[in-house]
PDB file of C-alpha atoms in Angstrom:
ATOM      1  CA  UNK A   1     -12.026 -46.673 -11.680  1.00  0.00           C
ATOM      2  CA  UNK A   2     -14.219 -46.670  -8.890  1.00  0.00           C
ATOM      3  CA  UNK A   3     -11.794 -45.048  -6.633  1.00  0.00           C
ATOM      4  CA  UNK A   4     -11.807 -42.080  -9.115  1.00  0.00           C
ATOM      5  CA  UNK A   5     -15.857 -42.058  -9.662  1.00  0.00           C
ATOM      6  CA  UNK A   6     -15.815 -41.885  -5.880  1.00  0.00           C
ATOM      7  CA  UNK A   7     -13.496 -39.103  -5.719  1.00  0.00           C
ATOM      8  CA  UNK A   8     -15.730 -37.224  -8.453  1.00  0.00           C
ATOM      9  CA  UNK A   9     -18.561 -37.413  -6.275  1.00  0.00           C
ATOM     10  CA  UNK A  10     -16.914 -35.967  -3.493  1.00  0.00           C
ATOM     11  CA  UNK A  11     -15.265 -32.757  -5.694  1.00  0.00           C
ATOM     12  CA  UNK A  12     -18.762 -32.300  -7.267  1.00  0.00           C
ATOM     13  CA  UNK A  13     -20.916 -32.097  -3.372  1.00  0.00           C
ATOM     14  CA  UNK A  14     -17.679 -29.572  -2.122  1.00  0.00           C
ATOM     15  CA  UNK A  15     -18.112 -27.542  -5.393  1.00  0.00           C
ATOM     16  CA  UNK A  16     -21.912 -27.199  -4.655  1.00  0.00           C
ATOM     17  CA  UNK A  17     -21.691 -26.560  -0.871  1.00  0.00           C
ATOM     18  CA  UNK A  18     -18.948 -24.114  -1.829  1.00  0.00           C
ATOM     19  CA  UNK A  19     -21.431 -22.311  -4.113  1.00  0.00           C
ATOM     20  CA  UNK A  20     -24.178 -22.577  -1.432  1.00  0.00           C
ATOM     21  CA  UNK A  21     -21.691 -20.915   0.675  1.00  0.00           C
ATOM     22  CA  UNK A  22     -20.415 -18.207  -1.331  1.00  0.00           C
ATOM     23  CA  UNK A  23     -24.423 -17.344  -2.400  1.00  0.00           C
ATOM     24  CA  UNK A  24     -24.403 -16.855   1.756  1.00  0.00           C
ATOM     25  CA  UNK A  25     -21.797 -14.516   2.107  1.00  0.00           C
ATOM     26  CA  UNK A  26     -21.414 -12.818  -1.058  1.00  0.00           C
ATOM     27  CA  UNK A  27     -24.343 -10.269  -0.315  1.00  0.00           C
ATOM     28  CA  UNK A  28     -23.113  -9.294   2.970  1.00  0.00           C
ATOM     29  CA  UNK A  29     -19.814  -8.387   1.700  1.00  0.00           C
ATOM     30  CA  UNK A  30     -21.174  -6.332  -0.903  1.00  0.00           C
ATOM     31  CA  UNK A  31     -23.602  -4.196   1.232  1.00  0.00           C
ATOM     32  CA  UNK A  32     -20.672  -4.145   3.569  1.00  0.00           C
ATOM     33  CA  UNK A  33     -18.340  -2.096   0.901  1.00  0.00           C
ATOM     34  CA  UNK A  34     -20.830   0.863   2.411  1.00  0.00           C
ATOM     35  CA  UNK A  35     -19.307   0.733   5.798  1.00  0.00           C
ATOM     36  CA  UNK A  36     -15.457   1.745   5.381  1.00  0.00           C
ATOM     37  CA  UNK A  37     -16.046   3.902   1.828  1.00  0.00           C
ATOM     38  CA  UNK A  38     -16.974   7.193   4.159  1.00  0.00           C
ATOM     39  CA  UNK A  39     -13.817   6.574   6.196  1.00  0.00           C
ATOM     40  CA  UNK A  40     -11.874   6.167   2.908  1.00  0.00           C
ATOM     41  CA  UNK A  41     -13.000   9.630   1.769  1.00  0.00           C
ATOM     42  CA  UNK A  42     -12.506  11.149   5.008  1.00  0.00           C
ATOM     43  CA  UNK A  43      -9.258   9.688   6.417  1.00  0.00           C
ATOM     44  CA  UNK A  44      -7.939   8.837   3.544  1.00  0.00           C
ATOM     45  CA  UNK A  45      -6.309   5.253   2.645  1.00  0.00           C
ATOM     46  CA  UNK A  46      -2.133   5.762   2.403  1.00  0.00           C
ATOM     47  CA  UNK A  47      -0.306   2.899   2.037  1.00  0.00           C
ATOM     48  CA  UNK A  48       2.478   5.039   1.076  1.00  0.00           C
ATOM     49  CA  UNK A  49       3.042   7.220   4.605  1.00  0.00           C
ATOM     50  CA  UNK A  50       6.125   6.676   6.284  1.00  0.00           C
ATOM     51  CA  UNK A  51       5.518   5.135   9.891  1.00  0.00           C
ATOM     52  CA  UNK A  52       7.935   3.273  12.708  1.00  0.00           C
ATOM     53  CA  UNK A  53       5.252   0.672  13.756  1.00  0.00           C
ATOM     54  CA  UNK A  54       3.605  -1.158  11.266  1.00  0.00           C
ATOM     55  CA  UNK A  55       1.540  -4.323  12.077  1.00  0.00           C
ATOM     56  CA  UNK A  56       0.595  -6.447   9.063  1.00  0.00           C
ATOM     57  CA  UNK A  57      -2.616  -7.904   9.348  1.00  0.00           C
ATOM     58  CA  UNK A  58      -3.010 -11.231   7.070  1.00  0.00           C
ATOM     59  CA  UNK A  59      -6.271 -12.693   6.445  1.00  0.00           C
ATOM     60  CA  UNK A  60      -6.248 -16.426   5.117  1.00  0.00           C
ATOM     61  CA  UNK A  61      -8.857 -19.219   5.144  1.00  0.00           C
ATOM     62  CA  UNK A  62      -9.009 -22.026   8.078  1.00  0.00           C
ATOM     63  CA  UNK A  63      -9.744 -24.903   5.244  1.00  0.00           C
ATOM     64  CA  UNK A  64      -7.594 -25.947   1.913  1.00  0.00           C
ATOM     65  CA  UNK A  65      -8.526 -26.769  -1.026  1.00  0.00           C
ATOM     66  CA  UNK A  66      -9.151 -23.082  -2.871  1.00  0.00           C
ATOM     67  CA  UNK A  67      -6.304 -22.403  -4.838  1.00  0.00           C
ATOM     68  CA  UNK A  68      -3.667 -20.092  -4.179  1.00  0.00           C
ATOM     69  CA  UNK A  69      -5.441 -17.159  -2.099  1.00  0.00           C
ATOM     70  CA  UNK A  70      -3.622 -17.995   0.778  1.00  0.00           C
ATOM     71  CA  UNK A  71      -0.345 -18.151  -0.455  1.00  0.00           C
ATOM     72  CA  UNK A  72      -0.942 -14.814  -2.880  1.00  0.00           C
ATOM     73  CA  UNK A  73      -1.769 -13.441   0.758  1.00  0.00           C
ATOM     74  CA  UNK A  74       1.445 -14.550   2.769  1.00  0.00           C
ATOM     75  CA  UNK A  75       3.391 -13.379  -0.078  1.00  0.00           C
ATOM     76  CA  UNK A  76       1.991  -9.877  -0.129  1.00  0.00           C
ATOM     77  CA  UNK A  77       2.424 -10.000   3.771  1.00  0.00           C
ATOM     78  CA  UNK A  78       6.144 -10.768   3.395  1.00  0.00           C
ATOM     79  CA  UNK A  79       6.637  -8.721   0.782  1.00  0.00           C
ATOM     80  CA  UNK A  80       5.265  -5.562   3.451  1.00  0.00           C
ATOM     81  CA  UNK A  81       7.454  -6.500   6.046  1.00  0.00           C
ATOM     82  CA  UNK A  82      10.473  -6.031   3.518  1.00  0.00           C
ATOM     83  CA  UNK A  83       8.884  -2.593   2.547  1.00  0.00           C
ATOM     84  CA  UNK A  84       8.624  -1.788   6.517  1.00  0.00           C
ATOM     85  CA  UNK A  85      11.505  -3.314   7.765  1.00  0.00           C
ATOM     86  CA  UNK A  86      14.711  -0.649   8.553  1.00  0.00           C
ATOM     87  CA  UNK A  87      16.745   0.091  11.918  1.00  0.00           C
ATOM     88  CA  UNK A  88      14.243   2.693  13.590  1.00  0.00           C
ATOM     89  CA  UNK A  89      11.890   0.648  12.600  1.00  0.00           C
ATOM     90  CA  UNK A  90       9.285  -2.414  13.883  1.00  0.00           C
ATOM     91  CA  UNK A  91       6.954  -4.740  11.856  1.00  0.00           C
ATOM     92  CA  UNK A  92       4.733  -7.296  13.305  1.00  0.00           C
ATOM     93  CA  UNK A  93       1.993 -10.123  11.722  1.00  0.00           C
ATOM     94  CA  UNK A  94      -1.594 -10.596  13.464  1.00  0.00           C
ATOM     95  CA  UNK A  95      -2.602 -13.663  11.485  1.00  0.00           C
ATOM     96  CA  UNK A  96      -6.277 -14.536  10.702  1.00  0.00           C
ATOM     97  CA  UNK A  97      -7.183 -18.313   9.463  1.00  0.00           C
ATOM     98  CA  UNK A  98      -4.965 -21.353   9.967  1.00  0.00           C
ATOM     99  CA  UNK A  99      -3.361 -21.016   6.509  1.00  0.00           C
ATOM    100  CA  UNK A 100      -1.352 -18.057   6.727  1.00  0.00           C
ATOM    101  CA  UNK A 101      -0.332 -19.144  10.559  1.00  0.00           C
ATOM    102  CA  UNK A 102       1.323 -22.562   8.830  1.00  0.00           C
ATOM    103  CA  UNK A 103       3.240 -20.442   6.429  1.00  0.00           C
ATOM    104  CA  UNK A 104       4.117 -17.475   8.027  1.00  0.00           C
ATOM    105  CA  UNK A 105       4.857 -19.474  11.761  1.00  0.00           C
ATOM    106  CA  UNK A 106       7.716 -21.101   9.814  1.00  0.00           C
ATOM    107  CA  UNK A 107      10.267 -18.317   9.112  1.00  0.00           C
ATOM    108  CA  UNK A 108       8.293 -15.586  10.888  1.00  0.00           C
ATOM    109  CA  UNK A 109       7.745 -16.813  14.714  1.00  0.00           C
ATOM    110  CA  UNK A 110       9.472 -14.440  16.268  1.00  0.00           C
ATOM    111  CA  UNK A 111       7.391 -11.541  15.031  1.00  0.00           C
ATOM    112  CA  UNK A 112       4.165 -13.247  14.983  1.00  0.00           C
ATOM    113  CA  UNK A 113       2.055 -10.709  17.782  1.00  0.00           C
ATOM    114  CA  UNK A 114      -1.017 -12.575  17.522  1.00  0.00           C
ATOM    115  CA  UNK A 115      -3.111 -15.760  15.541  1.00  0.00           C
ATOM    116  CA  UNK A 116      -6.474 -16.322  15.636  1.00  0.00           C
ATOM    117  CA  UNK A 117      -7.888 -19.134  14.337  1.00  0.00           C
ATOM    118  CA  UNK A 118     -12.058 -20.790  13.470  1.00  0.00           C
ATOM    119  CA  UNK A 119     -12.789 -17.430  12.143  1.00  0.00           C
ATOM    120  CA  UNK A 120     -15.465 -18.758  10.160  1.00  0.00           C
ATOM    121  CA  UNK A 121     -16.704 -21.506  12.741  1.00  0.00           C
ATOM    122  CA  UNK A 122     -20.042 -19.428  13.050  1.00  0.00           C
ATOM    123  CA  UNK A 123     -21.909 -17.025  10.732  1.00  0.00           C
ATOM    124  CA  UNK A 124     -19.760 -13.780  10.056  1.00  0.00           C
ATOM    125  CA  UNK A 125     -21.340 -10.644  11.894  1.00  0.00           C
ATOM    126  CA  UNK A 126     -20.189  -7.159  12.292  1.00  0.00           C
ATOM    127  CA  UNK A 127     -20.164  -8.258  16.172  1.00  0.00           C
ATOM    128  CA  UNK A 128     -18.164 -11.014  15.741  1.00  0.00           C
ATOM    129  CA  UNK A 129     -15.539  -8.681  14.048  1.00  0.00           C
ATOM    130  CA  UNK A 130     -15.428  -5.891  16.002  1.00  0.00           C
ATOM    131  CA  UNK A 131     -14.920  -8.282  19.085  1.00  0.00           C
ATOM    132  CA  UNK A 132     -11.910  -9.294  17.322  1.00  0.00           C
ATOM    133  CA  UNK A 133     -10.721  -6.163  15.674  1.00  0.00           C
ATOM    134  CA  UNK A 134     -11.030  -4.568  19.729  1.00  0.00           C
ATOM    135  CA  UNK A 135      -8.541  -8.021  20.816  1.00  0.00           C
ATOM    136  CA  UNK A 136      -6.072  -6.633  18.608  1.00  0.00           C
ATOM    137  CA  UNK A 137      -5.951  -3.072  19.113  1.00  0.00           C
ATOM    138  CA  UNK A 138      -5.820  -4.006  23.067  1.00  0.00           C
ATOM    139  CA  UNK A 139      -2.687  -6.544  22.161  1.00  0.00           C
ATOM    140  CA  UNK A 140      -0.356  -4.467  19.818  1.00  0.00           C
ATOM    141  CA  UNK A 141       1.341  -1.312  19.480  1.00  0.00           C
ATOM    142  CA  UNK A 142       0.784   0.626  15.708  1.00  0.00           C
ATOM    143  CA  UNK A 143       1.564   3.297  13.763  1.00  0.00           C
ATOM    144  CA  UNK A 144      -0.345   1.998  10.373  1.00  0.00           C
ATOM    145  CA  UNK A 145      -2.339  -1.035  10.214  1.00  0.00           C
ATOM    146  CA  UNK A 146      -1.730  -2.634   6.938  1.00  0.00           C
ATOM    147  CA  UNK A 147      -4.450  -5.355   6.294  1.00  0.00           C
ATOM    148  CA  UNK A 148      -3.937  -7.917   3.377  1.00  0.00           C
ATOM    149  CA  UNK A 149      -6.720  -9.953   2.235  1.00  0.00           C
ATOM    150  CA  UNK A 150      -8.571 -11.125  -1.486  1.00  0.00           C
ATOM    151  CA  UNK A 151     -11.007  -9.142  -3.047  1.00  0.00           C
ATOM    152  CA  UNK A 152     -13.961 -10.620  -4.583  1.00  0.00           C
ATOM    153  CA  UNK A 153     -14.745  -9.743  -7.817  1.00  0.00           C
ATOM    154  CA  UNK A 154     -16.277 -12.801  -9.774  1.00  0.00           C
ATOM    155  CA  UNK A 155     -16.510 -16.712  -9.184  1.00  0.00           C
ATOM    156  CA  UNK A 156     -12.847 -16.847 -11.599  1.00  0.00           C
ATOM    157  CA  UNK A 157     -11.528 -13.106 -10.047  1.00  0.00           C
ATOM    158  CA  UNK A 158     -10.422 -12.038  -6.903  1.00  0.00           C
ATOM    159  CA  UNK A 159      -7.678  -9.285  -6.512  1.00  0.00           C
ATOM    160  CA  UNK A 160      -5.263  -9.346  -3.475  1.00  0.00           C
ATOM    161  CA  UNK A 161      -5.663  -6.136  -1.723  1.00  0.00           C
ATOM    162  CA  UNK A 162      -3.795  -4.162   0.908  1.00  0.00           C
ATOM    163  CA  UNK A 163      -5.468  -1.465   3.121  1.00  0.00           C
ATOM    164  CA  UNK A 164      -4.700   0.582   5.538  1.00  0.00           C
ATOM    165  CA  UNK A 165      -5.623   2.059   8.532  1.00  0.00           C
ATOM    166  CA  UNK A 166      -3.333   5.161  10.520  1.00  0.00           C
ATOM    167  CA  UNK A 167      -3.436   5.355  14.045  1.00  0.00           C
ATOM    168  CA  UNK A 168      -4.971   8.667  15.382  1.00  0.00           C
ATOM    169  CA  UNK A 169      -1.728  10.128  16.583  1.00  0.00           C
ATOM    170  CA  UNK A 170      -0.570   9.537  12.581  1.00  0.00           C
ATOM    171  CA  UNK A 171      -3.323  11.129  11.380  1.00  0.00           C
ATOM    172  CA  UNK A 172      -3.413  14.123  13.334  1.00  0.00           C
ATOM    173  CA  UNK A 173       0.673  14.217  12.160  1.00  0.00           C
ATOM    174  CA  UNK A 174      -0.433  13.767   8.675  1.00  0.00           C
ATOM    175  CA  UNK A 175      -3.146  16.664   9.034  1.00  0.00           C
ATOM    176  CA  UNK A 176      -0.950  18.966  10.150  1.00  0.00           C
ATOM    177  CA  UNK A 177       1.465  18.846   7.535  1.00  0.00           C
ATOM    178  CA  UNK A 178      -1.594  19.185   5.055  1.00  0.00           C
ATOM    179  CA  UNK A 179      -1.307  16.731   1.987  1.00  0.00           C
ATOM    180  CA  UNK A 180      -4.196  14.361   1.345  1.00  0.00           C
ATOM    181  CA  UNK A 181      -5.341  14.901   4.997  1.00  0.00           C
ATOM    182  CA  UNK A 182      -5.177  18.613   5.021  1.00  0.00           C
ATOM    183  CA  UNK A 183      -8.994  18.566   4.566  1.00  0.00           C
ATOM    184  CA  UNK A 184      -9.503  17.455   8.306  1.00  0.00           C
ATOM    185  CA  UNK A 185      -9.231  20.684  10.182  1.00  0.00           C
ATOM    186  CA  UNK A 186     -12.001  21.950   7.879  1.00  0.00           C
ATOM    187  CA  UNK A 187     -14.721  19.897   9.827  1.00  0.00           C
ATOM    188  CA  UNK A 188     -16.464  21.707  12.443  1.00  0.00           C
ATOM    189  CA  UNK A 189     -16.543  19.132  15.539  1.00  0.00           C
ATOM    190  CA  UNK A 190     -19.564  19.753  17.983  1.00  0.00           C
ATOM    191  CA  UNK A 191     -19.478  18.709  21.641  1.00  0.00           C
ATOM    192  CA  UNK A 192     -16.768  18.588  24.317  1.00  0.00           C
ATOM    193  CA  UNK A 193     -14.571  15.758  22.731  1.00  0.00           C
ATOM    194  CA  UNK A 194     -10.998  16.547  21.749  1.00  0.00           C
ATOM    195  CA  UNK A 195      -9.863  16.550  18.753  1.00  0.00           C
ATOM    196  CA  UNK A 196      -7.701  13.360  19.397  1.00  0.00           C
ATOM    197  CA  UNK A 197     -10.479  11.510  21.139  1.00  0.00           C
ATOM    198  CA  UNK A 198     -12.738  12.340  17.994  1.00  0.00           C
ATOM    199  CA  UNK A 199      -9.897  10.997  15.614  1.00  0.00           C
ATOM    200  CA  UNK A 200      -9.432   7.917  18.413  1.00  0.00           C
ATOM    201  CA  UNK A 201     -12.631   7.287  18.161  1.00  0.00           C
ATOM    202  CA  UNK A 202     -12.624   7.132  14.472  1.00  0.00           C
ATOM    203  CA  UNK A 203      -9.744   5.149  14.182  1.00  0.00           C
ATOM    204  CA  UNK A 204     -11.085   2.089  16.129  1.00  0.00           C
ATOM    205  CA  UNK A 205     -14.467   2.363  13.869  1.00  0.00           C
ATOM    206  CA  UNK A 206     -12.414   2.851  10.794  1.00  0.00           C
ATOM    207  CA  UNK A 207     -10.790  -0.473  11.666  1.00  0.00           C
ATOM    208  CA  UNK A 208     -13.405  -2.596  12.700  1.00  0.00           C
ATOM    209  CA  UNK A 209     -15.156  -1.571   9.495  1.00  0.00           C
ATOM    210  CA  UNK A 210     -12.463  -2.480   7.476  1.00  0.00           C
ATOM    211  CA  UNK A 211     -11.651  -5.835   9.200  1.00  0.00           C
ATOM    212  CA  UNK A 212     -15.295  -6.622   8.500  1.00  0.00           C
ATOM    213  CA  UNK A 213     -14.869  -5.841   5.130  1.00  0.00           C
ATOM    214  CA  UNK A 214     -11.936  -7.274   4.291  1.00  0.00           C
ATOM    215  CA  UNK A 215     -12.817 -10.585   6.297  1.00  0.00           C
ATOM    216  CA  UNK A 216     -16.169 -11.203   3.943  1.00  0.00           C
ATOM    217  CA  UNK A 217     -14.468 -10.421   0.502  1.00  0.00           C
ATOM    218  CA  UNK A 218     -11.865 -13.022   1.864  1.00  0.00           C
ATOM    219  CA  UNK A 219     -14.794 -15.465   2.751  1.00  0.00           C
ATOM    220  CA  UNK A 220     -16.334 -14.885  -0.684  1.00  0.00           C
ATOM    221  CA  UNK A 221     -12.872 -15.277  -2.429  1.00  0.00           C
ATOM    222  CA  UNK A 222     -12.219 -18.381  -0.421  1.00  0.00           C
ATOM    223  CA  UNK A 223     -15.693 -19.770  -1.547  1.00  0.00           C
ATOM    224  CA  UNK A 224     -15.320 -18.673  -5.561  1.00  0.00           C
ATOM    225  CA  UNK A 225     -11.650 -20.231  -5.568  1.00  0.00           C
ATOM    226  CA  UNK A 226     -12.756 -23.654  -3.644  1.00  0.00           C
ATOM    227  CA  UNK A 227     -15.495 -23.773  -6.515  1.00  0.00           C
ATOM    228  CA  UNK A 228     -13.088 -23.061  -9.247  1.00  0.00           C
ATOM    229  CA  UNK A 229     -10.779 -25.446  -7.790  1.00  0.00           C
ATOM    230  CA  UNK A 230     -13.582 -28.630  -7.057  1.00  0.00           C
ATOM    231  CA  UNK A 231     -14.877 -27.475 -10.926  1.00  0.00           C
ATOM    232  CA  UNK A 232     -11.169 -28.086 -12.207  1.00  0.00           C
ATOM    233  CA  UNK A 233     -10.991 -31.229  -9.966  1.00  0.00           C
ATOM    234  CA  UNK A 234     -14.040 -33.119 -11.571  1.00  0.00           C
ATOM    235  CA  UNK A 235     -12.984 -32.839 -14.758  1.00  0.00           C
ATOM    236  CA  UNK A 236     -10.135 -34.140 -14.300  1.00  0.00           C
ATOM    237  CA  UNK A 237     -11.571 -36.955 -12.671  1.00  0.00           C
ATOM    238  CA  UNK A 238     -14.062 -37.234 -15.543  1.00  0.00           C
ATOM    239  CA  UNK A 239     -10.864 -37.244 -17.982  1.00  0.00           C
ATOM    240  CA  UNK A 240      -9.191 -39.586 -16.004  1.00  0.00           C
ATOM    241  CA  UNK A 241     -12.130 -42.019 -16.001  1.00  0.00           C
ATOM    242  CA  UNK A 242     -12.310 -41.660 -19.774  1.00  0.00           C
ATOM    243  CA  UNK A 243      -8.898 -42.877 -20.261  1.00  0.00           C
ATOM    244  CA  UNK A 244      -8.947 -45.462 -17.462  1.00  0.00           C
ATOM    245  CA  UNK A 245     -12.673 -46.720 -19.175  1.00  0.00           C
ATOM    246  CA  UNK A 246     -10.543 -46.833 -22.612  1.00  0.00           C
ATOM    247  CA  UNK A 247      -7.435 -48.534 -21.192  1.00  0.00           C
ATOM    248  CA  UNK A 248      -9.959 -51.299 -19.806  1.00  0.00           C
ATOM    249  CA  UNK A 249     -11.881 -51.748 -22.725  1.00  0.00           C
ATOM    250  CA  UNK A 250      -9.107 -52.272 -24.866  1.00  0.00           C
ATOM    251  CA  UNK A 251      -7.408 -54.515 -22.498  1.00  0.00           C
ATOM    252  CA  UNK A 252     -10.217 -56.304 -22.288  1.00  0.00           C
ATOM    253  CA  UNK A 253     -10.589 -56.861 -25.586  1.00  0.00           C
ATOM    254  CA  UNK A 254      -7.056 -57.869 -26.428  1.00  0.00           C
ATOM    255  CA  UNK A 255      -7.705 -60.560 -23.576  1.00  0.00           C
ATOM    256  CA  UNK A 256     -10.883 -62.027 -25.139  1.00  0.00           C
ATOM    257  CA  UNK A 257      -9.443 -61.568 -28.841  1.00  0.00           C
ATOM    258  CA  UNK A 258      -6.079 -63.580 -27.433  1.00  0.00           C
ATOM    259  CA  UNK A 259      -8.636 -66.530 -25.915  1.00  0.00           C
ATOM    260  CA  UNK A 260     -10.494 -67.075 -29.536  1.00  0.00           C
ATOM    261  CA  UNK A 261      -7.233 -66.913 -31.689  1.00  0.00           C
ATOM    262  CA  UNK A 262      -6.439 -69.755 -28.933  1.00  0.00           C
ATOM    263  CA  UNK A 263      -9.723 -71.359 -29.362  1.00  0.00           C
ATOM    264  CA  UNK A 264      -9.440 -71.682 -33.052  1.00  0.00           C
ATOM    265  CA  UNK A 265      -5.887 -72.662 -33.533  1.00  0.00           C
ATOM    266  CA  UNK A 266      -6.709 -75.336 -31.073  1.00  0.00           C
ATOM    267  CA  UNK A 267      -9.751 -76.856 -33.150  1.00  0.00           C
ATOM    268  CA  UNK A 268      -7.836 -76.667 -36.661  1.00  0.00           C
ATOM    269  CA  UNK A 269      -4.499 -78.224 -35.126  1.00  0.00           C
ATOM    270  CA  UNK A 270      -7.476 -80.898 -33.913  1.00  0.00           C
ATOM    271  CA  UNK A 271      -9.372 -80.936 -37.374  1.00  0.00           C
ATOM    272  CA  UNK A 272      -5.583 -81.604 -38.838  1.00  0.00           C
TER     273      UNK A 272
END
């Protein structure tokens, strides 16, 4: 019993630092929804287009304890490298958070490109991010940039998300043969820049934008789910301590009930 009040304790101080947390991070991931919307409106968000190169970019927690986020993720990862896989044609993982490294380093070693790791070790920034969003455009070779992570919507609701981001030579493809990014040539570009540096250019700010996204509605996902998970724990615990109290009480009172029937039967057979 006191093993279990202990362990209440504990699930009760997580579920408030997790909400102390989440409080944090939750308003930077909202004003950054801002930052990749224009991009999404401009370039255009196809999960759809046919590329050789994709690189599948999962984003998972460093710590347990939050539900199933992380495995919801790896399983959306896996099931893009299915989608992706074919003769002509190459899929890699760049994993985020410790999480989706255990799972996916398992079956998937050979086409891990790169992990990183302590993510959230220090206060998220747009720096921070971009630092690491530059590391992996310098480390792998893409057509389409497919990045899986959990989007907040509520303490209870996140919604596992995929998005992705083309690589400038795709895009300029993809404008030429009109469709959704037909709309690009329409855009009067001033200066000396090319139009591939321009769409260059873009691309790397496209993805840093929606790395930093997608890494704080993970964060805030992470947060609501260890809450929901630390709220389920306790009362639990509290239920278990009910039926343990109950248990003890009646055990108890069998034992002192047993010791007077004892009592008495001894002082009547002594009476007699």
């Amino acid at each position: 019993m006191k093993s279990v009040k202990n362990i209440q304790k504990i699930t009760k101080a997580m579920k408030m630092v997790a909400a102390s947390k989440l409080r944090a991070v939750q308003t930077k991931a909202e004003n950054s929804r801002g930052l990749w919307q224009p991009f999404t409106a401009l370039l255009g968000d196809l999960p759809s287009v046919d590329v050789k190169k994709n690189v599948v970019v999962t984003i998972s927690s460093d710590k347990g304890l939050c539900g199933g986020i992380n495995s919801t993720s790896v399983k959306i990862s896996k099931g893009i490298y299915k989608l992706n896989s074919g003769p002509e044609k190459e899929t890699k993982y760049v994993i985020l958070g410790e999480k989706a490294k255990a799972q996916l380093i398992r079956d998937s070693k050979k086409d891990i490109e790169l992990i990183i790791t302590e993510l959230q070790k220090n206060p998220l920034s747009y720096t921070q991010v971009s630092v690491l969003a530059d590391e992996i455009l310098k480390n792998v070779e893409y057509d389409a940039l497919r990045i899986v992570f959990n989007k907040f919507h509520s303490v209870v609701s996140f919604v596992p998300t995929v998005s992705t981001v083309l690589s400038p030579e795709i895009v300029e493809r993809e404008s030429e043969s009109g469709g959704k990014l037909g709309e690009l040539d329409s855009y009067e570009v001033e200066g000396g820049e090319t139009k591939g540096e321009i769409l260059q250019n873009l691309a790397e700010f496209q993805f840093s934008c929606v790395m930093f996204n997608a890494v704080l509605e993970n964060a805030c996902s992470e947060q609501g789910a260890r809450m929901s998970a630390m709220d389920s724990s306790s009362r639990n615990a509290g239920d278990m301590l009910d039926r343990l109290t109950l248990t003890y009480n009646r055990t108890r009172q069998a034992s002192i009930t047993t010791e007077l029937i004892e009592i008495i039967s001894g002082a009547s057979a002594l009476e007699g």
